[in-house]
């Protein structure tokens, strides 16, 4: 038996087995997409989150290697044209920490981004940057080695400019004031699943609803929570009547009654009772081999961010339009 593992036949078998997934990826990459796709060249392999900045006609992109970028879209853009990513922030945190989920805080003309030590989970922070000059407005440390493991993953902002940052490792929410001052944690037993394995990846995507509360997803359990901020931070479990949100990642409101849950597949959830309950009404598979991590709305259409870029020496990333009509 040992001789087989050292033989030419075993070596050829390994080549054959590795060729199967490679061939599948090539097939997916060369197949004509069913919906519109924005493509852009980048210097990085990993892009966690993308949002559309309508005022400045550009996509904003967070860099897993640390930093921030923009992808301008000209008025005369032609479908199929490959766009170019431009770095605008060299390092959003300290050292090699990653920039992750973020939100465009339009009233204050800034972007607020979650920062974390993805590998060791020993540093978490939130930063704000001016949308015009890209000067840093504040950088607030949320946790360090002395606090145990934590992982700032996504952020939402309320009308007053307060930021709410999810801790995907500790399943809590940090609240930070408009000036960057840390205020307090939002902790609740509901945030912790009974099954230990469901807590490996906890609170993740988060959005602020125009009716004054937060919606936040717990990735491994699929639980969706409604957090009544300013009302004792009461936490309610949104009852999903139809479908499952397990492995949901980033969130994006399409309207007050419709929520996009990014994932593989991504899901459109509808609520007719102010998010006491909800139902999965449609699904869409993006470029699954690139892994969907976030969603955004551009011109009334939903686009999905995929974390992996492919290609060498210039990586190409894709933003895929999600068609939930089927």
XYZ file of C-alpha atoms in Angstrom:
326
model
C 0.000 0.000 0.000
C 2.800 2.413 0.892
C 4.376 1.886 -2.504
C 1.140 3.030 -4.205
C 1.297 6.432 -2.474
C 4.789 6.890 -3.839
C 3.918 5.706 -7.330
C 3.351 7.575 -10.584
C -0.273 6.380 -10.601
C -0.962 8.106 -7.268
C 0.677 11.307 -8.519
C -1.480 11.255 -11.651
C -4.567 10.612 -9.515
C -3.817 13.698 -7.423
C -3.484 15.781 -10.576
C -6.801 14.425 -11.862
C -8.615 15.119 -8.593
C -7.262 18.658 -8.336
C -8.206 19.321 -11.960
C -11.899 18.670 -11.290
C -12.545 21.700 -9.012
C -10.252 23.868 -11.133
C -12.204 22.920 -14.253
C -15.472 23.663 -12.456
C -14.270 27.124 -11.419
C -13.104 27.844 -14.969
C -16.527 26.795 -16.215
C -18.250 29.130 -13.766
C -15.934 32.002 -14.641
C -16.410 31.639 -18.386
C -20.176 31.050 -18.347
C -22.367 33.979 -19.346
C -23.927 35.506 -16.204
C -27.723 35.586 -15.946
C -27.748 39.121 -14.548
C -25.668 42.285 -14.826
C -22.175 42.155 -13.323
C -19.790 44.978 -12.471
C -16.168 43.819 -12.731
C -13.142 45.674 -11.418
C -9.408 45.107 -11.223
C -7.784 45.166 -7.794
C -4.424 44.570 -6.155
C -5.954 42.443 -3.380
C -7.457 38.971 -3.183
C -10.053 39.650 -0.488
C -12.782 42.316 -0.414
C -15.205 41.939 2.489
C -17.780 44.633 1.784
C -18.868 47.036 -0.965
C -21.420 49.885 -0.873
C -22.660 52.273 -3.562
C -22.000 55.991 -3.091
C -24.663 57.583 -5.302
C -23.519 61.178 -4.752
C -20.011 60.498 -6.039
C -20.903 57.673 -8.478
C -18.520 55.137 -7.035
C -18.397 51.853 -5.217
C -16.653 51.950 -1.841
C -14.676 48.847 -0.909
C -13.122 47.559 2.328
C -9.783 45.728 2.134
C -9.163 42.590 4.167
C -5.439 43.412 4.159
C -6.234 46.763 5.772
C -7.262 49.912 3.989
C -10.092 51.235 1.896
C -10.760 51.887 -1.766
C -13.124 53.337 -4.333
C -14.216 52.118 -7.755
C -15.468 55.066 -9.850
C -18.264 54.463 -12.383
C -18.358 57.085 -15.130
C -21.593 58.432 -16.615
C -20.706 56.795 -19.938
C -20.049 53.376 -18.368
C -20.706 50.533 -20.816
C -21.808 47.102 -19.498
C -18.872 44.730 -19.713
C -16.311 47.442 -19.105
C -13.792 46.485 -16.426
C -13.517 49.149 -13.736
C -10.466 49.987 -11.626
C -10.083 50.080 -7.875
C -8.221 53.043 -6.342
C -6.829 52.910 -2.821
C -7.913 55.934 -0.757
C -6.913 54.848 2.765
C -3.614 53.099 3.409
C -4.447 51.561 6.778
C -7.738 51.845 8.629
C -6.451 50.284 11.846
C -3.168 49.391 13.452
C -0.694 46.883 12.106
C -2.251 44.365 9.736
C -5.821 44.490 11.012
C -8.567 44.123 8.417
C -11.256 46.561 7.369
C -14.552 44.693 7.236
C -18.212 45.725 7.195
C -18.993 49.418 6.878
C -21.818 51.897 6.362
C -22.035 55.198 4.483
C -23.138 57.862 6.985
C -24.451 60.307 4.396
C -25.750 63.078 6.731
C -22.232 63.474 8.141
C -20.455 62.778 4.825
C -18.379 59.954 6.232
C -17.935 56.217 6.168
C -17.878 54.188 9.393
C -15.973 50.883 9.225
C -15.417 47.913 11.536
C -11.786 46.869 12.037
C -10.537 43.569 13.433
C -7.664 41.164 13.895
C -9.196 38.415 11.762
C -6.659 35.711 12.630
C -6.072 36.173 16.360
C -9.251 38.037 17.375
C -7.150 40.165 19.725
C -8.014 43.626 18.413
C -11.282 45.268 17.399
C -12.055 48.881 16.569
C -14.324 51.200 14.634
C -13.171 54.141 12.525
C -14.786 56.992 10.621
C -13.373 58.636 7.491
C -14.386 61.765 5.614
C -15.918 60.857 2.241
C -14.169 63.722 0.452
C -10.715 64.067 1.974
C -10.464 60.535 3.437
C -8.996 62.004 6.591
C -9.652 59.919 9.662
C -12.285 61.467 11.933
C -11.891 59.001 14.777
C -10.487 55.569 15.597
C -12.021 53.904 18.644
C -10.525 50.773 20.131
C -13.271 48.350 21.170
C -11.215 45.460 22.505
C -7.624 44.294 22.906
C -5.679 41.269 24.164
C -6.617 42.197 27.738
C -10.326 41.777 26.912
C -10.194 38.272 25.492
C -11.170 37.304 21.976
C -13.487 39.555 19.987
C -14.130 40.268 16.321
C -15.713 43.535 15.136
C -17.438 42.568 11.903
C -20.135 44.987 10.746
C -21.595 48.372 11.645
C -24.833 50.353 11.409
C -25.479 54.029 12.158
C -28.640 55.659 13.572
C -29.955 59.140 12.584
C -27.996 60.756 15.448
C -24.727 59.285 14.175
C -24.290 56.635 16.874
C -22.567 53.514 15.553
C -23.479 49.920 16.440
C -20.745 47.349 15.824
C -21.310 43.593 15.931
C -18.904 41.231 17.659
C -19.062 38.029 15.648
C -16.931 36.185 18.220
C -18.581 37.316 21.462
C -22.102 37.937 20.095
C -22.539 41.417 21.493
C -22.967 44.898 20.049
C -20.706 47.846 20.850
C -22.382 51.265 20.835
C -20.174 54.239 19.949
C -21.257 57.899 19.981
C -21.244 60.257 17.012
C -17.860 61.610 18.160
C -16.328 58.151 18.433
C -16.635 57.794 22.192
C -17.399 54.257 23.337
C -20.722 54.222 25.200
C -21.642 50.684 26.207
C -22.242 47.070 25.159
C -25.577 45.586 24.203
C -25.575 42.086 25.664
C -28.487 39.671 25.786
C -28.841 35.932 26.481
C -30.827 35.622 23.253
C -27.641 36.360 21.332
C -26.124 33.061 22.492
C -27.326 29.838 20.904
C -27.945 26.727 23.011
C -25.778 24.665 20.664
C -22.088 25.485 21.168
C -21.239 25.033 17.493
C -23.746 27.698 16.480
C -21.745 30.231 18.491
C -18.575 29.776 16.452
C -19.819 32.571 14.161
C -22.307 34.786 15.991
C -23.703 38.284 15.439
C -22.743 39.484 11.990
C -24.658 41.721 9.566
C -26.530 44.682 11.057
C -28.740 47.505 9.746
C -30.648 50.394 11.283
C -34.348 50.376 10.376
C -36.074 53.737 9.693
C -38.603 52.883 12.422
C -35.842 53.229 15.014
C -34.495 49.773 15.777
C -31.686 47.463 14.672
C -31.941 44.220 12.721
C -28.994 41.870 13.220
C -28.262 38.352 11.990
C -26.615 35.516 13.934
C -24.768 33.649 11.200
C -24.494 30.029 12.334
C -27.896 29.793 14.025
C -29.718 31.847 11.399
C -31.507 33.861 14.077
C -32.610 37.374 13.142
C -32.944 39.837 16.028
C -34.800 43.107 16.436
C -33.071 45.410 18.932
C -35.210 48.287 20.254
C -32.507 50.894 20.833
C -33.468 53.703 23.203
C -36.099 51.462 24.771
C -33.906 49.554 27.153
C -32.242 47.877 24.164
C -34.912 45.172 24.270
C -33.997 42.206 22.083
C -36.665 40.241 20.233
C -36.243 37.173 18.073
C -37.833 37.756 14.681
C -39.898 34.665 13.950
C -39.064 33.383 10.480
C -42.290 31.754 9.364
C -41.024 30.382 6.083
C -37.458 29.539 5.090
C -34.157 29.676 6.962
C -31.519 32.383 7.389
C -28.778 29.999 8.516
C -25.304 31.156 7.406
C -26.574 34.660 6.631
C -23.847 37.304 6.443
C -24.273 40.983 5.529
C -27.668 42.717 5.631
C -29.168 45.444 3.448
C -32.638 46.988 3.596
C -34.283 47.109 0.198
C -37.320 48.828 1.744
C -38.828 49.075 5.254
C -40.534 45.719 4.658
C -37.847 43.901 2.668
C -34.414 42.811 3.867
C -31.625 41.234 1.826
C -29.565 38.630 3.687
C -26.294 38.067 1.831
C -25.119 34.474 1.697
C -24.828 31.422 -0.476
C -27.579 31.654 -1.595
C -28.663 35.206 -0.741
C -32.242 35.651 0.436
C -34.955 38.277 0.282
C -36.942 38.402 3.514
C -40.269 40.215 3.827
C -42.110 41.365 6.944
C -45.630 42.805 7.047
C -45.745 43.407 10.815
C -42.739 45.683 11.481
C -40.337 42.760 11.817
C -42.099 40.800 14.497
C -42.111 37.995 11.919
C -40.624 37.497 8.484
C -40.620 35.090 5.551
C -38.063 34.197 2.917
C -39.828 35.135 -0.319
C -36.986 34.660 -2.830
C -33.428 33.351 -3.195
C -30.539 34.092 -5.538
C -27.230 32.331 -6.083
C -24.387 34.636 -6.956
C -20.920 33.492 -8.024
C -20.868 30.965 -5.182
C -17.254 29.945 -5.790
C -16.292 33.553 -4.961
C -18.354 33.545 -1.711
C -21.003 36.235 -1.158
C -20.414 38.319 1.993
C -22.367 41.568 1.599
C -25.213 43.226 -0.289
C -25.964 46.773 -1.418
C -28.613 48.691 -3.337
C -27.754 50.684 -6.468
C -30.489 52.388 -8.505
C -33.100 50.228 -6.810
C -31.289 46.996 -7.671
C -29.482 44.665 -5.286
C -25.841 43.823 -5.949
C -23.817 41.198 -4.109
C -20.215 41.585 -2.976
C -18.023 38.489 -3.340
C -15.016 38.201 -1.070
C -12.642 36.390 -3.444
C -10.912 37.978 -6.417
C -9.479 35.796 -9.159
C -6.753 36.364 -11.710
C -3.040 37.172 -11.809
C -1.233 39.562 -11.657
C -4.361 41.734 -11.440
C -7.187 40.252 -9.425
C -10.669 40.738 -10.797
C -13.585 41.153 -8.406
C -17.269 40.998 -9.271
C -20.435 42.693 -8.035
C -23.376 40.603 -9.204
C -26.933 41.871 -9.582
C -29.318 39.700 -7.558
C -32.567 38.898 -9.328
C -35.192 38.016 -6.730
C -38.086 38.023 -9.191
C -37.898 34.341 -10.015
